[in-house]
Amino acid sequence: MARSITEPTPQDFSAVELRGDASVRRRQVIARTGRGVLFFSLVLGLVALLTLFLNVFDKLGGYAVYAFKIDPLTITPSRPLEELSREELLALIEKHVPEDAKALIPEEYGAPLEELSNEDLVNILYNDTPSPETLTAKPLEALTREELIEVLQRNVTGTRFEQLQAERPLEQRTREELIELVEVEVLQRSVVWQWTLFESIFNRDAILAEIASRYPGSDYEFKWWLTPRFIASDQTTRPETTGLRPALLGSLLVVILSILFAVPIGVAAGIYLEEFAGKSRLGAIIQTNIYNLAGVPSIIYGMLGLAVFARALRDFTTGAAFGVPNPPPNGRTIITASLTMALLILPLIIVNTQEAIRAVPQALRDAALAVGATKWETVWHHVLPVAAPGILTGTILATARALGETAPLIVVGAAAYVTMDPQGIFSSYTVLPIQIYTWTKLPEQIFTRVASAAVVVLLVTVLAINLTAIILRNRLRKQI
Amino acid sequence: MAEVRFSVPKQSSAGGADNAVPSVKMLLEDVSVFYGTFRALAGVNMPVYEHHITAIIGPSGCGKSTLIRTLNRMNDTVDGARVEGRVLLDGEDIYAPDVDPAIVRRRVGMVFQKPNPFPKSIFENVAFGIWLYNKRISRSELSDRVEIALKRAALWDEVKDKLKQLGTSLSGGQQQRLCIARAIAVEPEVLLMDEPASALDPISTMKIEELMLDLKRDYTIVIVTHNMQQAARVSDYTAMMMMRPDRAGELIEFDRTEIIFTNPKDKRTADYVSGRFG
Ligand SMILES: Nc1ncnc2c1ncn2[C@@H]1O[C@H](COP(=O)(O)OP(=O)(O)OP(=O)(O)O)[C@@H](O)[C@H]1O
Ligand SMILES: [Mg+2]
């Protein structure tokens, strides 16, 4: 078809000038809509993140009502009733014997109260009060520091007492701290009910009223779960006393070891693939496989670790081959976990190293080669220093990944209940995410609060690691 | 010397005292270059004369960079690149199987179109090549050689107080002279320059041209340029390249520069150098 082409006249242009015609306006609508969708996605992501944080922090603290397994008055110093004076006995009867029982006294003992002997008064107290032996006991709050320490010494086991002394000598603790210690250690204080953080902040009066009506006379306070004591203590079976230290140290060891295994190998493999392997069919196949490995579900690494490290190489991973006594069963050791985790992050580190190296401009390699450097010298002196920030960032991010990864360690056998610090690389262990998982599974509801405290520790650590990576990357990138 | 299968003006018709044919430093014999299956260069025969400046000119994409990178085996770094024919350096084929490309590049240095200093100090930029082949060199001797190279590259006065600064912090023109200093610091025999002044302002360009004229006493220089005045100003010999219909580049004329610019044999050369090229 022949088309006639006419030169546009000035009028043709003026129509679309500045404001544009319908087609231009349609483009503007599309642009605005597109921008709106992008912005909405961002907001959605931020809301999700915020919800996550609020949800975790909501469980961190709040008003808690306590109950004691043991009556405080049974353990504080008291005087035998027989030693009391007549006035003291009468006062106790007045205070503790119910009115109806009092009314029956003259009939039962054949004389009004005032005329009875001391012996009879003591008998009345024994018969008509619910816990006669605690009548003269001092309340906990009335004890001196020395008395508190003595109560502790009498009522906890010797080893526990030494442990407490080691954490901080009792003599250096305040009275309040000692009272708290007695409540937790001796009276087996437990939380019967705890409100969430936001309830406690925004609904304070209602909560206090409810405590007064539903738990009259109970001890209550605003209780935080994330305390230095929690982070530094061994694990126990009670939420009040349990701690995060074994899991923290376990995580630390596993992560450090897996990085030590994976980084040298991964970086070396990445450099080789990117700089020396050249383009071949085999290289392409290997490359594809590494990308795939980086995306393999982590549980599969757990299966692999179980088969290889925990089973086939058990003698080595438990240290039995090196004569380590009492190896944990089934190869459930730190070293097994570290090797499994190293396998998991290896492809990440390889791929990341490759990307960092690929980002180094070819011009830099040309520059070094052109003055007569060999390939090795070029890579070593010029490519690697420039790629180092990227490699380092990737390594740090892999650390964060290893820290949070749970599934493979469940398979290779992180123990659920480890009360003590890991004793070297052949020791059984637990790690943060598994500890959290275990706590959330326990029937005792209040353990979810403990788990939340651990979640915050894990979350903050991971975020701090990622932040370090970002800062480091920006700083080092600026230097180049 | 190997058999010469190209037509170079043995005795130029232009006449003159300096007409004696200089010795051949490098020689391309029927050189073809392939990128994968694409033939970028077809059967180039050409000499590079010692202590002279040879300019390579021609339209974009005709294979000038490919040709100059063939002279020091820089094309080795390109995946799938392949060279046929022979490239002789002092009569020896640099593509022979037992030749170490690092040694070739040592003897045939290169300056690239875009300045590419190392992201290291000015001193280290120049010192790296020297140190590579003399790792026991004393600090003072190294400093001396760095200074000499920077002086020859006409950069010394501008950087002598800030040798510790990053090479990348210099201006574009200074960076390019730093790259020249880096290249001559290792004392190559041949210096290849692929459009060394294309990113520079006229003053920097002039400095670099003066530099080339100064350097040709000691070095053999090959330069690729799109700037006809530059080729005419600095070069002694000019190679004119063109793309064939199959997009392979070929050498259509090689002669003394004044002949290429005043009395070329090929009509296409005449059109190109006079700016009538379509
Ligand atoms: N690395 C490469 N891989 C594949 N083809 C390439 C490569 N480098 C160059 N070529 C091709 O070879 C031909 C010649 O390229 P070359 O860079 O040598 O041209 P040039 O003459 O230097 O051009 P310009 O003047 O624009 O720099 C072009 O067709 C180009 O597409
Ligand atoms: Mg080019």
PDB file of C-alpha atoms in Angstrom, chain A residues 278-279 362-375 377-378 380-382 385-386 478-480, chain B residues 69 74 77 79 102 105-106 108-110 112 116-120 128-129 131-133 135 166 182-183 186:
ATOM      1  CA  GLY A 278      37.203 -21.175  30.853  1.00  0.00           C
ATOM      2  CA  LYS A 279      34.105 -21.969  28.891  1.00  0.00           C
ATOM      3  CA  GLN A 362      37.761  -6.600  32.586  1.00  0.00           C
ATOM      4  CA  ALA A 363      39.771  -3.408  32.066  1.00  0.00           C
ATOM      5  CA  LEU A 364      41.499  -4.044  35.370  1.00  0.00           C
ATOM      6  CA  ARG A 365      42.561  -7.529  34.310  1.00  0.00           C
ATOM      7  CA  ASP A 366      43.720  -6.157  30.955  1.00  0.00           C
ATOM      8  CA  ALA A 367      45.792  -3.532  32.756  1.00  0.00           C
ATOM      9  CA  ALA A 368      47.640  -6.117  34.811  1.00  0.00           C
ATOM     10  CA  LEU A 369      48.078  -8.559  31.936  1.00  0.00           C
ATOM     11  CA  ALA A 370      49.414  -5.786  29.714  1.00  0.00           C
ATOM     12  CA  VAL A 371      52.397  -5.193  31.997  1.00  0.00           C
ATOM     13  CA  GLY A 372      53.275  -8.860  31.794  1.00  0.00           C
ATOM     14  CA  ALA A 373      51.477 -10.306  34.786  1.00  0.00           C
ATOM     15  CA  THR A 374      50.414 -13.926  34.611  1.00  0.00           C
ATOM     16  CA  LYS A 375      46.799 -14.865  35.097  1.00  0.00           C
ATOM     17  CA  GLU A 377      49.329 -12.590  39.476  1.00  0.00           C
ATOM     18  CA  THR A 378      46.502 -10.649  37.905  1.00  0.00           C
ATOM     19  CA  TRP A 380      45.912 -12.383  43.183  1.00  0.00           C
ATOM     20  CA  HIS A 381      47.123  -8.774  43.116  1.00  0.00           C
ATOM     21  CA  HIS A 382      44.292  -6.994  41.366  1.00  0.00           C
ATOM     22  CA  PRO A 385      41.479  -7.104  46.357  1.00  0.00           C
ATOM     23  CA  VAL A 386      38.698  -5.474  44.384  1.00  0.00           C
ATOM     24  CA  LYS A 478      33.814   3.726  48.698  1.00  0.00           C
ATOM     25  CA  GLN A 479      37.532   3.047  48.987  1.00  0.00           C
ATOM     26  CA  ILE A 480      37.767   1.747  45.442  1.00  0.00           C
TER      27      ILE A 480
ATOM     28  CA  ARG B  69      45.231  -6.584  20.482  1.00  0.00           C
ATOM     29  CA  MET B  74      45.469  -9.495  24.538  1.00  0.00           C
ATOM     30  CA  THR B  77      41.548 -13.131  27.253  1.00  0.00           C
ATOM     31  CA  ASP B  79      36.567 -16.424  25.160  1.00  0.00           C
ATOM     32  CA  ALA B 102      53.028 -12.855  29.762  1.00  0.00           C
ATOM     33  CA  ARG B 105      53.050  -8.585  26.820  1.00  0.00           C
ATOM     34  CA  ARG B 106      56.125  -7.646  28.753  1.00  0.00           C
ATOM     35  CA  VAL B 108      54.829  -5.410  23.800  1.00  0.00           C
ATOM     36  CA  GLY B 109      53.097  -3.061  26.211  1.00  0.00           C
ATOM     37  CA  MET B 110      49.652  -1.588  25.808  1.00  0.00           C
ATOM     38  CA  PHE B 112      43.941   1.226  26.400  1.00  0.00           C
ATOM     39  CA  ASN B 116      42.374   1.895  33.524  1.00  0.00           C
ATOM     40  CA  PRO B 117      44.660   2.620  36.456  1.00  0.00           C
ATOM     41  CA  PHE B 118      44.703   0.043  39.242  1.00  0.00           C
ATOM     42  CA  PRO B 119      42.608   1.121  42.234  1.00  0.00           C
ATOM     43  CA  LYS B 120      45.867   1.499  44.133  1.00  0.00           C
ATOM     44  CA  PHE B 128      53.677  -3.171  39.967  1.00  0.00           C
ATOM     45  CA  GLY B 129      55.095  -4.110  36.564  1.00  0.00           C
ATOM     46  CA  TRP B 131      58.295  -5.392  40.776  1.00  0.00           C
ATOM     47  CA  LEU B 132      56.731  -8.356  38.929  1.00  0.00           C
ATOM     48  CA  TYR B 133      59.928  -9.199  37.110  1.00  0.00           C
ATOM     49  CA  LYS B 135      60.893  -8.980  43.177  1.00  0.00           C
ATOM     50  CA  LEU B 166      44.827   6.551  44.476  1.00  0.00           C
ATOM     51  CA  ARG B 182      52.854   2.154  33.866  1.00  0.00           C
ATOM     52  CA  ALA B 183      53.354   0.717  30.397  1.00  0.00           C
ATOM     53  CA  VAL B 186      58.579  -2.089  32.368  1.00  0.00           C
TER      54      VAL B 186
END
